[in-house]
Amino acid sequence: YFGTSFLTDSDSFQQVVVKIERPTYNKPFLGGFRNMRTGVEFHNAGSQTRRKERPNKGTQSFCRGTQTVWEKNKLQQTRNTTSTQMTKIGLYVSNMTDKLISPGKYFTAEEYHKRRLEAVIVLQKYFRRWHAINVVQNLREEKKLRLMWEAEEESRKIKDKEEKLRREYERKLNPKTKEDFELLYHDLELWMQEETERINRTLTGAERKAALCALLERETQLIACFERHKLNANEENQHKAVLHLLDKCAQPKRWKAYDGKITEMDTQDTLRARELLEIYRSISTKGIPKDERTDVLLTLRCTVKEYECKLTQEIVELIDREVDLMSREVKECNLEGLRKRICTLFLQYIKIPKVNPKVAELLKVPQDPLKLYKNVYFCHSCENYLPSTEFVIPANSHTIGRCRLCYKLDNEARRRESYLKYRLILENLRNTEADYQDDSKIVFLVQLPDLQYLIENIWNCQSALSAWGELYDLVMVRWDKQREWSPWNTILLTKEEADAHLKLRNLEEAYEAAFIFRIKQKHIRAKHYFAQIPAMSAFLHRSDNQANASSYKTHNSSMKFTEVKEVH
């Protein structure tokens, strides 16, 4: 507060109290000017009065004030006074640099537009020529790339076929699996049929009988050779299976973390299994020096003594016997039987759950004898009681029948068929159906004999489109990919045809009516065959309901589309 006085009308002074409110913020700079002579600066000032409060309406409202600026652009030409000096009396201006301008030919608006049209036509000609050259060049490039791709595909197919034949030849030359021996026996049967036909066609009488006897002798020699290879392969496969079992026991526990990293943890059981695996590998290794062999045997002796049992005593006796024989300089070829016996007994020792707790989870024979009574069936051919996994049960079978070993022995002795091609088709089909992730079940109920019947009797072992008959190149896919695979919703095609078929959206538009009719007939035949199987009847009715529902949806969508077109 401060006081001030001012002059009134009666030539007297009156004192007034003035209240000044100090602002709590710095006033903004609103511009100003400076006196050029004195250099004094003058700032613009502003005052803010208290605004009038709006009446309260009872509701909360939000507002935003905007400040707009009106801008206006206007071009102005400054005044420029010029003058021209001409020749006159008393003044001479030279005309040496002057130019004589004469008016050109006048043309009308029609002529102007005609001239522009002709220029546009010329531009269009050149543009179309350039565009045509580019189109032709692109077509040539596409044709070149297409021919290169076709050549690469052809060469790839030839290489794949050669590689397949080479692998098949290697499998026949060095058979190791049961599929390899199936191929050998199948080729033997084909060779026997050709030779028998040739002998019956060319020879008669005693010469024919002698040739057939020689052929039978040759077949016997080949079968004996196959069996020798089978013994060697079984021994090698058994050793690999034992190492795989022990390695599986020694694997650490793994789990996936939230960040995607794999965490591994070794337990006492895995460490114990790993120790036993290393000892087994050491004692089964051949050709090591005597000092190392002695150290391995001593380590084995200390290991087996940790758990006393009947096997422990036998293993310790055999170890002492081998050490004694090695000290007497006995040849290694005479010790092979003893060493094999030590490996066999130590393997039995490893399979004891008290010695190796991890092996109890992987043994096929349960430790509880009561579990052996479940899912055990009698094979009437070999007269053995075997678990259910050892029996091949087709989908249309009502009894257990023979075991896998009896089927295999009967196939080698009589029919000698090779199921490798059908097995590859079935494995590829199951992997493809698993990728759909739509809970497909029928494909896992179909067994190898069922698929063989489906391919041979219904699809005639050839592609439905190109009639290609090489089974290695054929695959089975869904006919309608919106429904799960079944024998009445499938088609046999080559790999390239299957890829193109699965990309189709509408089968009726892609294929002719006659082709679709032939496929439907094959589906009806497959449905009649598999309808005899009780397990397939429920899936048969479910697939019919799915087909009716899909056709109903298609019909409704087409009707809606027709109504929309009529409204438009």
XYZ file of C-alpha atoms in Angstrom:
568
model
C 0.000 0.000 0.000
C 1.149 3.534 -0.610
C -0.529 6.899 -0.495
C -0.864 9.528 -3.237
C -2.615 12.857 -3.608
C -4.319 14.608 -6.520
C -5.786 18.019 -7.184
C -9.567 18.410 -6.865
C -11.822 21.005 -8.502
C -11.671 23.349 -5.489
C -7.918 23.778 -5.785
C -7.359 21.380 -2.884
C -5.467 18.110 -2.598
C -7.011 14.783 -1.559
C -4.975 11.782 -0.391
C -5.983 8.345 -1.729
C -4.653 4.863 -0.768
C -3.695 2.735 -3.827
C -3.443 -1.090 -3.504
C -0.837 -2.737 -5.756
C -0.855 -6.513 -6.332
C 2.557 -7.920 -7.128
C 2.432 -10.649 -9.735
C 3.882 -14.023 -8.828
C 5.204 -14.656 -12.328
C 7.409 -12.846 -14.805
C 5.522 -10.813 -17.327
C 6.089 -11.944 -20.886
C 7.872 -9.769 -23.378
C 5.225 -8.249 -25.658
C 7.563 -6.380 -27.976
C 8.595 -2.769 -28.127
C 10.917 -0.304 -29.891
C 14.075 1.644 -29.326
C 14.698 5.342 -29.935
C 17.467 5.592 -32.524
C 18.629 8.983 -31.291
C 18.593 8.542 -27.531
C 18.909 4.691 -27.425
C 16.071 4.397 -24.866
C 14.050 1.185 -25.129
C 10.284 1.231 -24.752
C 8.380 -2.017 -24.019
C 4.787 -2.711 -24.791
C 2.687 -3.262 -21.718
C -0.480 -5.194 -21.211
C -2.992 -5.567 -18.417
C -5.140 -8.471 -17.505
C -8.515 -7.812 -15.982
C -10.447 -10.372 -14.056
C -12.809 -12.116 -16.404
C -16.441 -12.435 -15.740
C -17.311 -15.788 -14.226
C -19.830 -17.916 -16.052
C -22.874 -19.149 -14.207
C -22.635 -22.741 -12.920
C -24.864 -25.013 -15.011
C -24.455 -28.046 -12.765
C -22.482 -30.042 -15.290
C -18.745 -30.244 -15.771
C -17.652 -28.996 -19.163
C -14.303 -28.757 -20.824
C -13.353 -26.110 -23.346
C -10.271 -25.185 -25.252
C -9.525 -21.745 -26.586
C -7.664 -21.318 -29.827
C -5.987 -18.275 -31.212
C -6.115 -18.003 -34.989
C -4.117 -15.643 -37.092
C -5.462 -14.231 -40.306
C -2.721 -14.101 -42.874
C -2.913 -12.477 -46.261
C -0.325 -12.618 -48.985
C -0.369 -9.920 -51.665
C 2.224 -9.371 -54.333
C 3.234 -5.789 -55.013
C 5.424 -4.426 -57.765
C 7.592 -1.484 -56.876
C 7.353 1.527 -59.146
C 10.140 1.607 -61.756
C 10.150 4.609 -64.076
C 11.842 4.018 -67.444
C 12.214 6.150 -70.551
C 13.024 5.566 -74.204
C 15.019 8.021 -76.256
C 13.999 8.344 -79.918
C 15.584 10.207 -82.761
C 14.329 13.775 -83.192
C 15.446 17.088 -84.440
C 18.746 17.867 -82.914
C 19.334 14.319 -81.600
C 20.640 11.233 -83.416
C 20.288 7.731 -81.958
C 22.111 4.954 -83.743
C 20.008 1.974 -84.953
C 22.902 -0.425 -85.593
C 21.878 -2.707 -82.724
C 18.159 -2.591 -83.369
C 16.299 -5.781 -84.380
C 13.533 -5.971 -86.908
C 10.653 -8.106 -85.672
C 8.044 -9.203 -88.123
C 4.803 -10.939 -87.072
C 4.546 -14.699 -87.715
C 1.732 -16.650 -89.276
C -1.443 -16.443 -87.283
C -3.141 -19.760 -86.428
C -6.530 -20.293 -84.924
C -7.527 -22.217 -81.795
C -8.580 -25.252 -83.866
C -5.153 -25.360 -85.489
C -3.528 -25.043 -82.061
C -5.492 -27.945 -80.587
C -4.894 -30.024 -83.711
C -1.173 -29.433 -83.376
C -1.266 -30.488 -79.697
C -3.256 -33.628 -80.595
C -0.667 -34.606 -83.211
C 2.101 -34.099 -80.643
C 0.195 -36.243 -78.108
C -0.224 -39.007 -80.713
C 3.520 -38.949 -81.395
C 4.234 -39.209 -77.664
C 1.776 -42.107 -77.377
C 3.492 -43.918 -80.247
C 6.893 -43.668 -78.642
C 5.532 -44.598 -75.195
C 3.675 -47.625 -76.551
C 6.779 -48.712 -78.414
C 8.833 -48.408 -75.224
C 6.159 -50.233 -73.230
C 5.922 -53.039 -75.806
C 9.709 -53.461 -75.776
C 9.650 -53.747 -71.967
C 6.771 -56.237 -72.025
C 8.508 -58.412 -74.609
C 11.769 -58.210 -72.657
C 10.002 -59.216 -69.445
C 8.323 -62.125 -71.227
C 11.678 -63.246 -72.545
C 13.183 -63.036 -69.060
C 10.263 -64.965 -67.593
C 10.538 -67.594 -70.317
C 14.267 -67.863 -69.706
C 13.749 -68.225 -65.957
C 10.980 -70.756 -66.536
C 13.163 -72.854 -68.816
C 16.022 -72.642 -66.323
C 13.687 -73.704 -63.500
C 12.330 -76.596 -65.560
C 15.869 -77.702 -66.410
C 16.879 -77.473 -62.739
C 13.787 -79.403 -61.679
C 14.474 -82.063 -64.284
C 18.084 -82.365 -63.197
C 16.992 -82.419 -59.556
C 14.544 -85.217 -60.259
C 17.227 -87.179 -62.091
C 19.675 -86.649 -59.226
C 17.048 -87.605 -56.654
C 16.236 -90.746 -58.595
C 19.912 -91.642 -58.920
C 20.453 -90.934 -55.230
C 17.429 -93.049 -54.346
C 18.705 -95.919 -56.486
C 22.172 -95.545 -54.967
C 20.792 -95.619 -51.420
C 18.642 -98.612 -52.285
C 21.674 -100.358 -53.770
C 23.685 -99.582 -50.630
C 20.889 -100.904 -48.459
C 20.810 -104.119 -50.440
C 24.589 -104.437 -50.447
C 24.942 -103.789 -46.692
C 21.575 -104.617 -45.112
C 21.124 -103.532 -41.521
C 17.405 -103.065 -40.849
C 14.394 -105.276 -41.421
C 13.314 -103.038 -44.316
C 16.638 -103.732 -46.021
C 16.134 -107.483 -45.725
C 12.567 -107.084 -47.014
C 14.004 -105.475 -50.138
C 16.492 -108.342 -50.524
C 13.842 -111.038 -50.219
C 11.523 -109.119 -52.556
C 14.239 -108.891 -55.223
C 14.988 -112.575 -54.684
C 11.354 -113.445 -55.322
C 11.263 -111.335 -58.506
C 14.453 -112.987 -59.723
C 13.036 -116.451 -58.948
C 9.866 -115.708 -60.898
C 11.834 -114.461 -63.925
C 14.183 -117.477 -63.875
C 11.312 -119.940 -63.423
C 9.424 -118.379 -66.319
C 12.531 -118.473 -68.511
C 13.198 -122.137 -67.664
C 9.594 -123.136 -68.307
C 9.632 -121.261 -71.609
C 12.926 -122.552 -72.979
C 13.477 -126.006 -71.472
C 11.447 -129.216 -71.247
C 11.749 -132.645 -69.722
C 14.830 -133.635 -67.755
C 16.693 -130.440 -68.636
C 13.886 -128.391 -67.136
C 13.952 -130.405 -63.899
C 17.729 -130.094 -63.644
C 17.554 -126.322 -64.226
C 14.831 -125.959 -61.560
C 16.937 -127.993 -59.100
C 19.971 -125.787 -59.797
C 17.760 -122.706 -59.352
C 16.501 -124.038 -56.022
C 20.085 -124.687 -54.892
C 21.065 -121.163 -55.862
C 18.081 -119.769 -53.940
C 19.117 -121.776 -50.872
C 22.636 -120.359 -51.029
C 21.324 -116.811 -51.316
C 18.972 -117.284 -48.365
C 21.872 -118.641 -46.269
C 23.945 -115.600 -47.254
C 21.063 -113.306 -46.246
C 20.796 -115.005 -42.881
C 24.520 -114.577 -42.206
C 24.200 -110.882 -42.959
C 21.146 -110.766 -40.712
C 23.075 -112.247 -37.787
C 25.830 -109.663 -38.152
C 23.313 -106.861 -38.497
C 21.359 -108.039 -35.444
C 24.517 -108.111 -33.355
C 25.479 -104.604 -34.451
C 21.939 -103.267 -33.960
C 21.762 -104.844 -30.515
C 25.005 -103.143 -29.492
C 23.671 -99.798 -30.773
C 20.396 -100.328 -28.924
C 22.248 -101.005 -25.656
C 24.364 -97.872 -26.050
C 21.256 -95.862 -26.904
C 19.486 -97.151 -23.778
C 22.431 -96.306 -21.523
C 22.924 -92.916 -23.158
C 19.237 -92.157 -22.629
C 19.633 -92.974 -18.944
C 22.615 -90.610 -18.697
C 20.840 -87.644 -20.276
C 20.377 -84.683 -17.873
C 16.969 -83.260 -17.118
C 16.018 -80.443 -19.499
C 13.307 -77.810 -19.383
C 12.580 -74.661 -21.294
C 12.607 -71.343 -19.434
C 10.326 -68.372 -20.083
C 13.001 -66.685 -22.205
C 13.359 -69.729 -24.480
C 16.690 -70.944 -23.073
C 17.169 -74.628 -22.307
C 18.252 -75.426 -18.748
C 19.988 -78.727 -17.985
C 20.415 -80.300 -14.572
C 22.334 -83.430 -13.571
C 20.980 -85.498 -10.709
C 22.599 -88.292 -8.731
C 20.806 -90.850 -10.890
C 22.016 -89.329 -14.185
C 25.576 -89.052 -12.892
C 25.462 -92.682 -11.797
C 24.089 -93.742 -15.194
C 26.811 -91.746 -16.976
C 29.500 -93.431 -14.898
C 28.150 -96.898 -15.744
C 27.921 -95.930 -19.433
C 31.590 -94.928 -19.544
C 32.631 -98.186 -17.892
C 30.516 -100.237 -20.316
C 32.041 -98.425 -23.309
C 35.518 -99.058 -21.945
C 35.082 -102.804 -21.414
C 33.327 -103.263 -24.793
C 36.106 -101.467 -26.719
C 38.391 -103.789 -28.648
C 42.109 -103.417 -29.404
C 43.194 -101.462 -26.327
C 46.611 -102.171 -24.637
C 46.867 -104.617 -21.762
C 47.689 -101.931 -19.181
C 44.574 -99.939 -20.037
C 42.485 -103.121 -20.101
C 43.752 -104.022 -16.643
C 42.881 -100.562 -15.292
C 39.375 -100.832 -16.789
C 38.842 -104.245 -15.202
C 39.986 -102.972 -11.794
C 37.589 -100.014 -12.086
C 34.803 -102.393 -13.036
C 35.601 -104.599 -10.050
C 35.417 -101.670 -7.627
C 32.131 -100.534 -9.206
C 30.297 -103.864 -9.035
C 31.355 -104.444 -5.419
C 29.271 -101.453 -4.353
C 26.145 -103.619 -4.622
C 26.549 -107.237 -3.529
C 24.500 -109.810 -5.434
C 24.939 -113.042 -7.373
C 25.955 -111.119 -10.524
C 28.669 -109.348 -8.534
C 30.358 -112.620 -7.614
C 30.212 -113.909 -11.195
C 31.619 -110.661 -12.636
C 34.451 -110.571 -10.075
C 35.377 -114.199 -10.848
C 35.436 -113.488 -14.600
C 37.562 -110.354 -14.058
C 40.090 -112.308 -12.020
C 40.169 -115.022 -14.672
C 40.826 -112.518 -17.499
C 43.579 -110.749 -15.521
C 45.215 -114.122 -14.833
C 45.012 -115.137 -18.504
C 46.433 -111.804 -19.666
C 49.357 -112.213 -17.268
C 50.072 -115.554 -18.936
C 50.250 -113.901 -22.378
C 47.140 -115.601 -23.762
C 46.144 -114.400 -27.222
C 43.326 -111.898 -27.469
C 41.376 -114.058 -29.931
C 41.070 -116.679 -27.153
C 39.731 -114.064 -24.724
C 36.860 -112.804 -26.894
C 34.292 -115.196 -25.391
C 35.313 -114.306 -21.852
C 35.179 -110.570 -22.555
C 31.781 -110.878 -24.220
C 30.511 -112.743 -21.170
C 31.795 -109.963 -18.890
C 30.000 -107.336 -21.037
C 26.770 -109.343 -20.945
C 26.830 -109.808 -17.167
C 27.730 -106.161 -16.580
C 24.825 -105.107 -18.804
C 22.503 -107.218 -16.651
C 24.047 -105.563 -13.614
C 23.372 -102.104 -15.079
C 19.698 -102.988 -15.673
C 19.137 -103.560 -11.940
C 17.061 -100.552 -10.696
C 18.857 -100.494 -7.353
C 22.180 -100.041 -9.146
C 20.905 -97.713 -11.886
C 17.599 -96.059 -10.844
C 17.137 -94.302 -14.218
C 16.919 -97.595 -16.111
C 13.659 -98.521 -14.354
C 11.840 -95.861 -16.436
C 13.035 -97.330 -19.752
C 12.796 -101.090 -19.278
C 10.121 -102.796 -21.360
C 9.558 -105.509 -18.746
C 7.839 -103.914 -15.710
C 9.314 -104.502 -12.302
C 5.902 -105.405 -10.905
C 5.022 -108.980 -12.041
C 1.293 -108.232 -11.757
C 1.538 -105.805 -14.691
C 2.610 -108.649 -16.957
C -0.925 -110.064 -16.891
C -2.312 -106.979 -18.626
C -2.301 -106.662 -22.434
C -0.592 -110.034 -22.910
C -1.871 -112.282 -25.727
C -1.090 -115.742 -27.010
C 0.368 -116.215 -30.517
C -1.005 -119.439 -32.006
C 1.838 -119.633 -34.526
C 4.934 -119.499 -32.294
C 2.902 -120.381 -29.141
C 4.381 -117.572 -27.074
C 2.730 -115.078 -24.744
C 3.656 -111.595 -25.932
C 2.554 -108.011 -25.162
C 0.019 -106.336 -27.429
C 2.698 -104.194 -29.071
C 4.212 -107.326 -30.672
C 1.066 -108.033 -32.720
C 0.090 -106.545 -36.091
C -3.661 -105.959 -35.914
C -5.293 -104.642 -39.126
C -8.274 -102.326 -38.800
C -10.707 -104.968 -40.139
C -9.409 -107.747 -37.876
C -11.654 -109.296 -35.195
C -8.983 -111.533 -33.594
C -5.406 -111.085 -32.412
C -3.814 -113.433 -34.964
C -0.063 -113.893 -35.271
C 2.756 -111.788 -33.868
C 5.077 -109.551 -35.861
C 7.895 -112.102 -35.925
C 5.610 -114.811 -37.339
C 4.266 -112.432 -39.996
C 7.833 -111.508 -40.924
C 8.914 -115.161 -41.128
C 5.879 -116.047 -43.244
C 6.560 -113.136 -45.584
C 10.193 -114.194 -46.066
C 9.197 -117.803 -46.723
C 6.194 -117.317 -49.037
C 5.117 -113.936 -50.386
C 8.343 -111.942 -49.899
C 6.637 -108.585 -50.268
C 8.327 -105.272 -49.501
C 6.244 -102.800 -47.487
C 8.841 -100.026 -47.514
C 7.027 -97.899 -50.105
C 3.702 -98.165 -48.303
C 5.408 -97.447 -44.978
C 6.929 -94.249 -46.401
C 3.530 -93.141 -47.730
C 1.878 -93.823 -44.355
C 4.580 -91.965 -42.398
C 4.357 -88.962 -44.729
C 0.551 -88.979 -44.437
C 0.652 -89.047 -40.630
C 3.198 -86.218 -40.487
C 1.065 -84.123 -42.838
C -2.086 -84.724 -40.787
C -0.261 -83.850 -37.574
C 0.623 -80.455 -39.068
C -3.074 -79.594 -39.522
C -3.616 -79.761 -35.723
C -7.354 -80.416 -36.126
C -7.558 -83.576 -33.972
C -7.419 -86.018 -36.883
C -7.749 -89.609 -35.637
C -8.610 -91.897 -38.556
C -5.131 -91.752 -40.089
C -3.649 -93.193 -36.884
C -6.138 -96.078 -36.875
C -5.249 -97.157 -40.408
C -2.525 -99.813 -40.417
C -0.080 -100.828 -43.125
C -2.234 -103.649 -44.636
C -5.223 -101.281 -44.826
C -3.190 -98.647 -46.658
C -1.791 -101.311 -48.995
C -5.328 -102.424 -49.886
C -6.382 -98.798 -50.403
C -3.487 -98.058 -52.763
C -3.492 -101.324 -54.725
C -7.193 -102.149 -55.082
C -8.842 -98.715 -55.096
C -6.226 -96.341 -56.532
C -4.437 -98.974 -58.674
C -0.967 -97.850 -57.491
C -0.983 -94.757 -59.701
C -1.677 -91.042 -59.540
C -5.284 -90.019 -60.105
C -4.232 -87.144 -62.390
C -1.158 -88.250 -64.343
C -1.341 -92.052 -63.823
C 2.275 -92.019 -62.571
C 3.006 -95.440 -61.107
C 6.251 -94.986 -59.130
C 5.205 -95.338 -55.487
C 8.299 -93.511 -54.227
C 6.965 -90.335 -55.892
C 3.338 -90.676 -54.717
C 1.692 -89.247 -51.610
C -1.807 -89.347 -50.161
C -3.474 -86.046 -49.229
C -6.931 -84.824 -48.381
C -9.456 -84.486 -51.193
C -11.320 -81.760 -49.279
C -8.771 -80.087 -47.033
C -11.493 -78.607 -44.816
C -12.347 -82.099 -43.489
C -10.055 -84.557 -41.748
C -8.336 -87.281 -43.748
C -10.154 -90.573 -44.184
C -10.155 -93.353 -46.813
C -13.257 -91.677 -48.299
C -11.669 -88.202 -48.266
C -8.304 -88.802 -49.923
C -6.562 -88.755 -53.291
C -3.314 -90.331 -54.502
C -1.086 -87.845 -56.351
C 2.547 -87.082 -57.031
C 4.305 -84.620 -54.748
C 4.052 -81.729 -57.220
C 0.389 -82.471 -57.943
C -0.366 -82.699 -54.211
C 1.166 -79.260 -53.575
C -0.959 -77.761 -56.355
C -4.092 -79.612 -55.169
C -3.829 -78.310 -51.601
C -3.719 -74.721 -52.913
C -7.135 -75.049 -54.585
C -10.114 -73.319 -53.007
C -12.952 -74.680 -55.118
C -12.663 -78.242 -56.412
C -15.702 -77.972 -58.681
C -14.144 -75.086 -60.578
C -10.657 -76.629 -60.768
C -11.593 -80.152 -61.945
C -13.965 -81.449 -64.571
C -17.209 -83.121 -63.588
C -16.099 -86.502 -65.024
C -12.897 -86.469 -62.932
C -14.802 -85.558 -59.770
C -17.269 -88.374 -60.486
C -14.419 -90.914 -60.754
C -12.941 -89.720 -57.445
C -16.348 -89.971 -55.755
C -16.707 -93.542 -57.017
C -13.369 -94.484 -55.453
C -14.456 -92.854 -52.196
C -17.659 -94.925 -52.218
C -15.651 -98.137 -52.722
C -13.338 -97.203 -49.828
C -16.354 -96.370 -47.655
C -17.950 -99.760 -48.344
C -14.704 -101.565 -47.464
C -13.981 -99.669 -44.231
C -17.639 -99.661 -43.140
C -17.154 -103.316 -42.164
C -14.743 -102.211 -39.416
C -16.549 -101.415 -36.138
C -14.006 -98.781 -35.126
C -14.583 -96.886 -38.380
C -18.399 -96.732 -38.247
C -18.498 -93.801 -35.797
C -16.021 -91.823 -37.919
C -18.028 -92.692 -41.028
C -21.204 -91.101 -39.635
C -19.251 -88.091 -38.346
C -17.658 -87.484 -41.757
C -21.116 -87.676 -43.396
C -22.400 -85.026 -40.985
C -19.381 -82.814 -41.744
C -19.950 -83.190 -45.481
C -23.644 -82.305 -45.127
C -22.808 -79.289 -42.970
C -20.176 -78.026 -45.420
C -22.532 -78.475 -48.387
C -25.293 -76.681 -46.439
C -22.959 -73.741 -45.720
C -21.900 -73.602 -49.361
C -25.529 -73.654 -50.495
C -26.497 -70.873 -48.046
C -23.556 -68.703 -49.077
C -24.427 -69.126 -52.767
C -28.096 -68.263 -52.043
C -27.070 -65.120 -50.136
C -24.799 -64.087 -52.975
C -27.663 -64.548 -55.448
C -29.999 -62.452 -53.298
C -27.431 -59.661 -53.071
C -27.031 -59.652 -56.836
C -30.797 -59.473 -57.315
C -31.042 -56.532 -54.878
C -28.298 -54.672 -56.728
